[in-house]
Amino acid sequence: MQQASQNTNPSAPPPPLLSVTNVEVRYQGSILVLKNVSLTVGEGEIVALLGSNGAGKTTTLKSISSLIQSEEGEVTEGQIFFSDAPIHNQDPVVTVRRGLVQVMEGRRVLEHMSVEQNLIVASAPIKASRQQLNAALEEVYGIFPILSSFRHRQSGYLSGGQQQMLVIGRALMAKPRLLLLDEPSLGLSPIIVTAIFESIARINRELGTSILLVEQNAKVALNIAHRGYVLENGRIVMEGTREELLGNEDLKEFYLGISASGGRRSFKDIKQYRRRRRWLG
Ligand SMILES: Nc1ncnc2c1ncn2[C@@H]1O[C@H](COP(=O)(O)OP(=O)(O)O)[C@@H](O)[C@H]1O
Ligand SMILES: [Mg+2]
C-alpha cells in the first residue's frame, strides 16, 4: 500500500479515503468468513456493498470499524487503511475519533431517552464543545426535520423509520468523514425506504460525508450509489460503476429481480447460475 507521503508524482490521483486490501477475516480463530476481500471508498463517494443474506456484508463493515472484536473476530490477512492510517484490529473508539462511524443493523436506540438525549450522548467520543454540539444537532435536524419535531419524545415510541433516522443521526453527531451503513432499508415500507435513501444522498451531497452502504436491496442502493461491489460467500464476485452494475444481466436477474425474458427465472436457472459461478470463481 502506497502512502500519500511517499507519493512523489503530483499528478497521481489521491489515495482512496478507505482501502480494504486482500482481507481475510476469521471468527474464534478458525471460522473463515471473508476471503481476499478488496474494496475502496474515495473521498465524497457513496459505494454500495451488495449481497444476499449470509454473504459477509456485516462482517466486512465490522472488520473496518473493528467491531468484530466483540464477537471474537479478527482480520487475519491483508490490511485496511483509512486516510493513510492502518485501522484493522484497532480500538474501535480510536477509529470513531479518526472519523469512521458505523451504523449497526437493527436500529438500536436508547429507548428510554428522548430523541435529543440520544443524539447528545452519541457525540461523546468526539468531546464536542457546547457550541459544536448545538451545531451538530442543527445539522442532524436539517437532514431529518421529523427528529426536530420529536426532539423531546421518548425514542422507544418512534416508528421503525424514525428510529432508523435517529440511528443515522446519532452517527452524524460524531462528525464522520466516512459512514458505514448496515442495511438501513431492512423491514421498512417502500415509502419510508425512499425517504431514508434520499436523506442518505443529502448527507453525502450537503455534508460531504463518504458512505459505504451495505444492502440486500440492490435496487434502492444503486439508486444513490456511485459504485458498487457484490459479495457472495465471503468473496467479491463483481464490481463496477452504478451504470455497469445496473446493466449487468446476472445482477439484474438475481439481485434486482428483473430478467431479459421478463419476470423471475426458475430455481433450475438459479442452480445453473450457481454452477457457472463456481467455474468462474
Ligand atoms: N460471531 C460470529 N461467529 C461465527 N460466525 C459468524 C459470526 N457472525 C457471522 N458469522 C457467519 O459469517 C457469515 C457472514 O455473516 P454476515 O457477515 O452477518 O453476513 P451478511 O451481513 O451478509 O448477512 C455467515 O455464515 C455467518 O453465519
Ligand atoms: Mg448483515
Short mmCIF file of C-alpha atoms and ligand atoms in Angstrom, two decimals:
data_model
loop_
_atom_site.label_atom_id
_atom_site.label_comp_id
_atom_site.label_asym_id
_atom_site.label_seq_id
_atom_site.Cartn_x
_atom_site.Cartn_y
_atom_site.Cartn_z
CA MET A 1 0.00 0.00 0.00
CA GLN A 2 1.49 3.26 -1.09
CA GLN A 3 1.04 6.16 1.30
CA ALA A 4 0.43 9.76 0.30
CA SER A 5 3.65 10.95 1.91
CA GLN A 6 5.63 8.62 -0.39
CA ASN A 7 3.73 9.72 -3.44
CA THR A 8 6.17 11.89 -5.37
CA ASN A 9 4.12 12.21 -8.55
CA PRO A 10 2.00 15.38 -8.16
CA SER A 11 -0.42 14.32 -10.93
CA ALA A 12 -1.15 10.90 -9.35
CA PRO A 13 -4.71 10.57 -8.03
CA PRO A 14 -5.06 10.90 -4.26
CA PRO A 15 -5.26 7.59 -2.40
CA PRO A 16 -8.80 6.50 -1.51
CA LEU A 17 -10.23 7.51 1.86
CA LEU A 18 -10.77 3.83 2.72
CA SER A 19 -8.90 0.92 1.24
CA VAL A 20 -9.50 -2.69 2.15
CA THR A 21 -6.82 -4.89 0.59
CA ASN A 22 -6.85 -8.70 0.37
CA VAL A 23 -8.61 -9.03 3.70
CA GLU A 24 -9.32 -12.37 5.34
CA VAL A 25 -11.49 -12.48 8.47
CA ARG A 26 -11.99 -15.31 10.91
CA TYR A 27 -14.22 -15.71 13.94
CA GLN A 28 -12.89 -17.51 17.03
CA GLY A 29 -9.55 -18.05 15.36
CA SER A 30 -10.91 -20.60 12.91
CA ILE A 31 -14.24 -19.84 11.18
CA LEU A 32 -13.19 -18.30 7.85
CA VAL A 33 -15.80 -15.77 6.67
CA LEU A 34 -14.09 -13.21 4.40
CA LYS A 35 -11.66 -14.36 1.72
CA ASN A 36 -9.37 -11.95 -0.09
CA VAL A 37 -11.79 -9.02 0.04
CA SER A 38 -10.58 -5.78 -1.56
CA LEU A 39 -12.58 -2.59 -1.95
CA THR A 40 -12.12 1.17 -1.81
CA VAL A 41 -14.20 4.22 -0.98
CA GLY A 42 -12.97 7.53 -2.40
CA GLU A 43 -13.47 10.90 -0.73
CA GLY A 44 -17.06 12.02 -1.40
CA GLU A 45 -18.27 8.68 -2.80
CA ILE A 46 -21.28 6.54 -1.98
CA VAL A 47 -20.23 2.92 -2.52
CA ALA A 48 -22.74 0.06 -2.26
CA LEU A 49 -21.76 -3.36 -0.92
CA LEU A 50 -24.46 -5.76 -2.14
CA GLY A 51 -25.10 -9.40 -1.45
CA SER A 52 -27.64 -11.84 -0.12
CA ASN A 53 -28.14 -12.93 3.47
CA GLY A 54 -25.02 -14.51 4.98
CA ALA A 55 -22.68 -13.24 2.23
CA GLY A 56 -20.43 -11.48 4.77
CA LYS A 57 -21.58 -7.86 4.42
CA THR A 58 -21.91 -7.14 8.14
CA THR A 59 -18.60 -8.87 8.81
CA THR A 60 -16.96 -6.60 6.21
CA LEU A 61 -18.31 -3.46 7.92
CA LYS A 62 -17.40 -4.72 11.38
CA SER A 63 -13.89 -5.59 10.27
CA ILE A 64 -13.46 -2.00 9.01
CA SER A 65 -14.81 -0.47 12.26
CA SER A 66 -13.06 -3.18 14.35
CA LEU A 67 -16.42 -4.06 15.96
CA ILE A 68 -15.81 -7.74 15.03
CA GLN A 69 -13.59 -7.86 18.11
CA SER A 70 -16.64 -8.04 20.36
CA GLU A 71 -17.57 -11.27 18.54
CA GLU A 72 -14.07 -12.75 18.70
CA GLY A 73 -13.49 -11.84 15.07
CA GLU A 74 -10.13 -10.79 13.65
CA VAL A 75 -8.57 -9.62 10.40
CA THR A 76 -6.08 -12.45 9.86
CA GLU A 77 -4.71 -11.43 6.43
CA GLY A 78 -4.49 -8.22 4.43
CA GLN A 79 -4.88 -4.65 5.58
CA ILE A 80 -7.35 -1.82 5.98
CA PHE A 81 -6.25 1.81 5.64
CA PHE A 82 -8.35 4.85 6.46
CA SER A 83 -6.98 8.22 5.49
CA ASP A 84 -3.47 6.70 5.24
CA ALA A 85 -3.50 5.04 8.68
CA PRO A 86 -3.84 1.29 9.28
CA ILE A 87 -7.09 0.67 11.20
CA HIS A 88 -7.58 -3.11 11.19
CA ASN A 89 -7.73 -4.81 14.60
CA GLN A 90 -7.64 -1.42 16.33
CA ASP A 91 -9.51 0.03 19.29
CA PRO A 92 -12.94 0.85 17.77
CA VAL A 93 -13.18 4.13 19.72
CA VAL A 94 -9.91 5.36 18.20
CA THR A 95 -11.36 4.59 14.75
CA VAL A 96 -14.51 6.62 15.56
CA ARG A 97 -12.31 9.56 16.64
CA ARG A 98 -10.48 9.33 13.32
CA GLY A 99 -13.84 9.92 11.62
CA LEU A 100 -15.14 6.48 10.70
CA VAL A 101 -18.53 5.60 12.21
CA GLN A 102 -20.68 2.50 11.71
CA VAL A 103 -24.47 2.43 11.96
CA MET A 104 -25.29 -1.11 13.02
CA GLU A 105 -28.10 -3.16 11.61
CA GLY A 106 -31.27 -3.23 13.68
CA ARG A 107 -31.90 0.41 14.72
CA ARG A 108 -30.61 0.27 18.27
CA VAL A 109 -31.74 3.46 20.01
CA LEU A 110 -31.62 4.20 23.73
CA GLU A 111 -35.36 3.64 24.13
CA HIS A 112 -35.89 5.36 27.47
CA MET A 113 -34.13 8.54 26.42
CA SER A 114 -35.55 11.36 24.34
CA VAL A 115 -34.55 11.82 20.72
CA GLU A 116 -32.29 14.75 21.64
CA GLN A 117 -30.66 12.89 24.54
CA ASN A 118 -29.92 10.02 22.12
CA LEU A 119 -28.18 12.47 19.81
CA ILE A 120 -26.25 14.25 22.58
CA VAL A 121 -24.95 11.00 24.09
CA ALA A 122 -23.75 9.90 20.64
CA SER A 123 -21.40 12.87 20.40
CA ALA A 124 -19.41 11.67 23.44
CA PRO A 125 -16.47 10.10 21.54
CA ILE A 126 -15.50 13.43 19.94
CA LYS A 127 -15.76 15.52 23.16
CA ALA A 128 -17.54 18.42 21.46
CA SER A 129 -17.91 21.88 23.00
CA ARG A 130 -21.46 23.12 23.72
CA GLN A 131 -21.29 25.23 20.57
CA GLN A 132 -20.11 22.30 18.38
CA LEU A 133 -22.81 20.13 19.94
CA ASN A 134 -25.56 22.61 19.06
CA ALA A 135 -24.21 22.94 15.51
CA ALA A 136 -24.17 19.14 15.13
CA LEU A 137 -27.76 18.89 16.45
CA GLU A 138 -28.92 21.50 13.95
CA GLU A 139 -27.15 19.63 11.16
CA VAL A 140 -28.97 16.39 12.06
CA TYR A 141 -32.32 18.20 12.37
CA GLY A 142 -31.67 19.78 8.96
CA ILE A 143 -31.30 16.33 7.40
CA PHE A 144 -34.17 14.76 9.38
CA PRO A 145 -36.71 17.51 10.23
CA ILE A 146 -39.05 14.96 11.82
CA LEU A 147 -36.44 14.34 14.53
CA SER A 148 -36.54 18.03 15.37
CA SER A 149 -40.33 17.93 15.80
CA PHE A 150 -39.96 14.88 18.06
CA ARG A 151 -36.82 16.02 19.89
CA HIS A 152 -38.42 15.64 23.35
CA ARG A 153 -40.24 12.41 22.55
CA GLN A 154 -39.06 9.17 24.17
CA SER A 155 -37.29 7.38 21.34
CA GLY A 156 -38.81 3.97 22.12
CA TYR A 157 -42.10 5.37 20.85
CA LEU A 158 -40.77 6.34 17.40
CA SER A 159 -41.78 4.34 14.32
CA GLY A 160 -39.25 1.99 12.70
CA GLY A 161 -38.43 4.56 10.02
CA GLN A 162 -37.95 7.34 12.57
CA GLN A 163 -35.69 5.08 14.64
CA GLN A 164 -33.61 4.41 11.51
CA MET A 165 -33.30 8.18 11.04
CA LEU A 166 -32.28 8.52 14.70
CA VAL A 167 -29.50 5.92 14.50
CA ILE A 168 -28.13 7.62 11.38
CA GLY A 169 -28.46 10.97 13.19
CA ARG A 170 -26.55 9.54 16.16
CA ALA A 171 -23.71 8.54 13.84
CA LEU A 172 -23.63 12.06 12.35
CA MET A 173 -23.15 13.51 15.86
CA ALA A 174 -19.62 12.03 15.82
CA LYS A 175 -18.87 14.09 12.67
CA PRO A 176 -17.81 11.18 10.44
CA ARG A 177 -15.77 11.53 7.26
CA LEU A 178 -16.90 8.01 6.38
CA LEU A 179 -20.21 6.49 7.39
CA LEU A 180 -20.75 2.71 7.29
CA LEU A 181 -24.45 1.86 6.96
CA ASP A 182 -25.69 -1.69 7.54
CA GLU A 183 -28.98 -2.42 5.72
CA PRO A 184 -30.90 0.77 6.50
CA SER A 185 -33.86 -0.47 4.40
CA LEU A 186 -34.41 -3.65 6.40
CA GLY A 187 -38.03 -4.18 7.46
CA LEU A 188 -39.23 -0.73 6.33
CA SER A 189 -42.02 0.08 3.86
CA PRO A 190 -41.03 1.25 0.34
CA ILE A 191 -42.16 4.85 1.00
CA ILE A 192 -40.08 5.12 4.18
CA VAL A 193 -37.11 3.49 2.42
CA THR A 194 -37.30 6.10 -0.35
CA ALA A 195 -37.33 8.94 2.21
CA ILE A 196 -34.37 7.49 4.13
CA PHE A 197 -32.30 6.92 0.99
CA GLU A 198 -32.97 10.50 -0.13
CA SER A 199 -31.64 11.64 3.23
CA ILE A 200 -28.55 9.43 2.81
CA ALA A 201 -27.90 11.04 -0.57
CA ARG A 202 -28.29 14.50 1.05
CA ILE A 203 -25.80 13.62 3.80
CA ASN A 204 -23.31 12.77 1.06
CA ARG A 205 -24.06 15.83 -1.04
CA GLU A 206 -24.56 18.51 1.60
CA LEU A 207 -22.25 17.38 4.41
CA GLY A 208 -19.64 15.83 2.10
CA THR A 209 -19.68 12.55 4.06
CA SER A 210 -18.38 9.49 2.20
CA ILE A 211 -20.58 6.42 2.59
CA LEU A 212 -20.16 2.65 2.42
CA LEU A 213 -23.69 1.33 2.13
CA VAL A 214 -24.46 -2.34 2.77
CA GLU A 215 -27.73 -3.58 1.27
CA GLN A 216 -29.56 -6.72 0.19
CA ASN A 217 -31.89 -4.37 -1.68
CA ALA A 218 -29.66 -3.68 -4.71
CA LYS A 219 -32.26 -1.56 -6.44
CA VAL A 220 -32.57 1.12 -3.76
CA ALA A 221 -28.84 1.09 -3.04
CA LEU A 222 -27.83 1.57 -6.70
CA ASN A 223 -30.33 4.40 -6.96
CA ILE A 224 -27.98 6.59 -4.88
CA ALA A 225 -24.57 4.86 -5.07
CA HIS A 226 -21.79 5.94 -7.43
CA ARG A 227 -20.14 2.49 -7.48
CA GLY A 228 -20.71 -0.91 -6.01
CA TYR A 229 -19.41 -4.37 -5.20
CA VAL A 230 -21.23 -7.70 -4.92
CA LEU A 231 -20.19 -10.06 -2.15
CA GLU A 232 -21.01 -13.76 -2.36
CA ASN A 233 -19.91 -16.36 0.15
CA GLY A 234 -17.24 -14.06 1.60
CA ARG A 235 -15.71 -13.06 -1.75
CA ILE A 236 -16.14 -10.04 -4.01
CA VAL A 237 -17.56 -11.50 -7.25
CA MET A 238 -18.46 -8.33 -9.12
CA GLU A 239 -17.64 -4.63 -9.04
CA GLY A 240 -18.44 -1.63 -11.17
CA THR A 241 -19.94 1.79 -11.52
CA ARG A 242 -23.63 2.27 -10.83
CA GLU A 243 -24.36 2.10 -14.57
CA GLU A 244 -22.25 -1.03 -15.12
CA LEU A 245 -23.97 -2.85 -12.27
CA LEU A 246 -27.46 -1.74 -13.29
CA GLY A 247 -26.74 -3.06 -16.79
CA ASN A 248 -25.26 -6.38 -15.68
CA GLU A 249 -27.52 -9.32 -16.63
CA ASP A 250 -26.57 -11.55 -13.66
CA LEU A 251 -27.16 -8.75 -11.21
CA LYS A 252 -30.43 -7.84 -12.89
CA GLU A 253 -31.74 -11.37 -12.58
CA PHE A 254 -30.54 -12.38 -9.17
CA TYR A 255 -30.34 -9.17 -7.15
CA LEU A 256 -32.66 -6.77 -8.92
CA GLY A 257 -35.28 -9.44 -9.72
CA ILE A 258 -35.53 -8.45 -13.41
CA SER A 259 -34.71 -10.79 -16.29
CA ALA A 260 -34.34 -10.25 -20.02
CA SER A 261 -37.28 -12.61 -20.68
CA GLY A 262 -39.41 -10.73 -18.17
CA GLY A 263 -40.26 -11.93 -14.68
CA ARG A 264 -38.15 -14.04 -12.37
CA ARG A 265 -36.20 -17.07 -13.54
CA SER A 266 -36.90 -20.53 -12.20
CA PHE A 267 -34.93 -22.18 -9.42
CA LYS A 268 -33.32 -24.50 -12.02
CA ASP A 269 -31.83 -21.46 -13.73
CA ILE A 270 -30.56 -20.23 -10.40
CA LYS A 271 -28.86 -23.57 -9.82
CA GLN A 272 -27.25 -23.36 -13.26
CA TYR A 273 -26.14 -19.84 -12.44
CA ARG A 274 -24.55 -21.09 -9.21
CA ARG A 275 -22.72 -23.82 -11.13
CA ARG A 276 -21.48 -21.26 -13.63
CA ARG A 277 -20.40 -19.03 -10.76
CA ARG A 278 -18.29 -21.85 -9.34
CA TRP A 279 -16.49 -22.23 -12.66
CA LEU A 280 -15.90 -18.52 -12.80
CA GLY A 281 -14.68 -18.44 -9.19
N1 LIG B 1 -19.87 -14.00 15.52
C1 LIG B 1 -19.82 -14.93 14.57
N2 LIG B 1 -19.22 -16.12 14.79
C2 LIG B 1 -19.15 -17.06 13.81
N3 LIG B 1 -19.66 -16.91 12.56
C3 LIG B 1 -20.29 -15.76 12.29
C4 LIG B 1 -20.40 -14.70 13.26
N4 LIG B 1 -21.05 -13.67 12.69
C5 LIG B 1 -21.34 -14.05 11.44
N5 LIG B 1 -20.89 -15.29 11.19
C6 LIG B 1 -21.02 -16.04 9.92
O1 LIG B 1 -20.39 -15.30 8.89
C7 LIG B 1 -21.12 -15.38 7.68
C8 LIG B 1 -21.43 -13.99 7.19
O2 LIG B 1 -22.28 -13.34 8.10
P1 LIG B 1 -22.64 -11.79 7.97
O3 LIG B 1 -21.38 -11.02 7.86
O4 LIG B 1 -23.54 -11.46 9.10
O5 LIG B 1 -23.41 -11.76 6.58
P2 LIG B 1 -24.47 -10.71 5.97
O6 LIG B 1 -24.36 -9.45 6.77
O7 LIG B 1 -24.07 -10.56 4.54
O8 LIG B 1 -25.81 -11.35 6.10
C9 LIG B 1 -22.36 -16.21 7.98
O9 LIG B 1 -22.12 -17.53 7.54
C10 LIG B 1 -22.46 -16.16 9.48
O10 LIG B 1 -23.03 -17.35 9.99
MG MG B 2 -25.82 -8.41 7.84
#
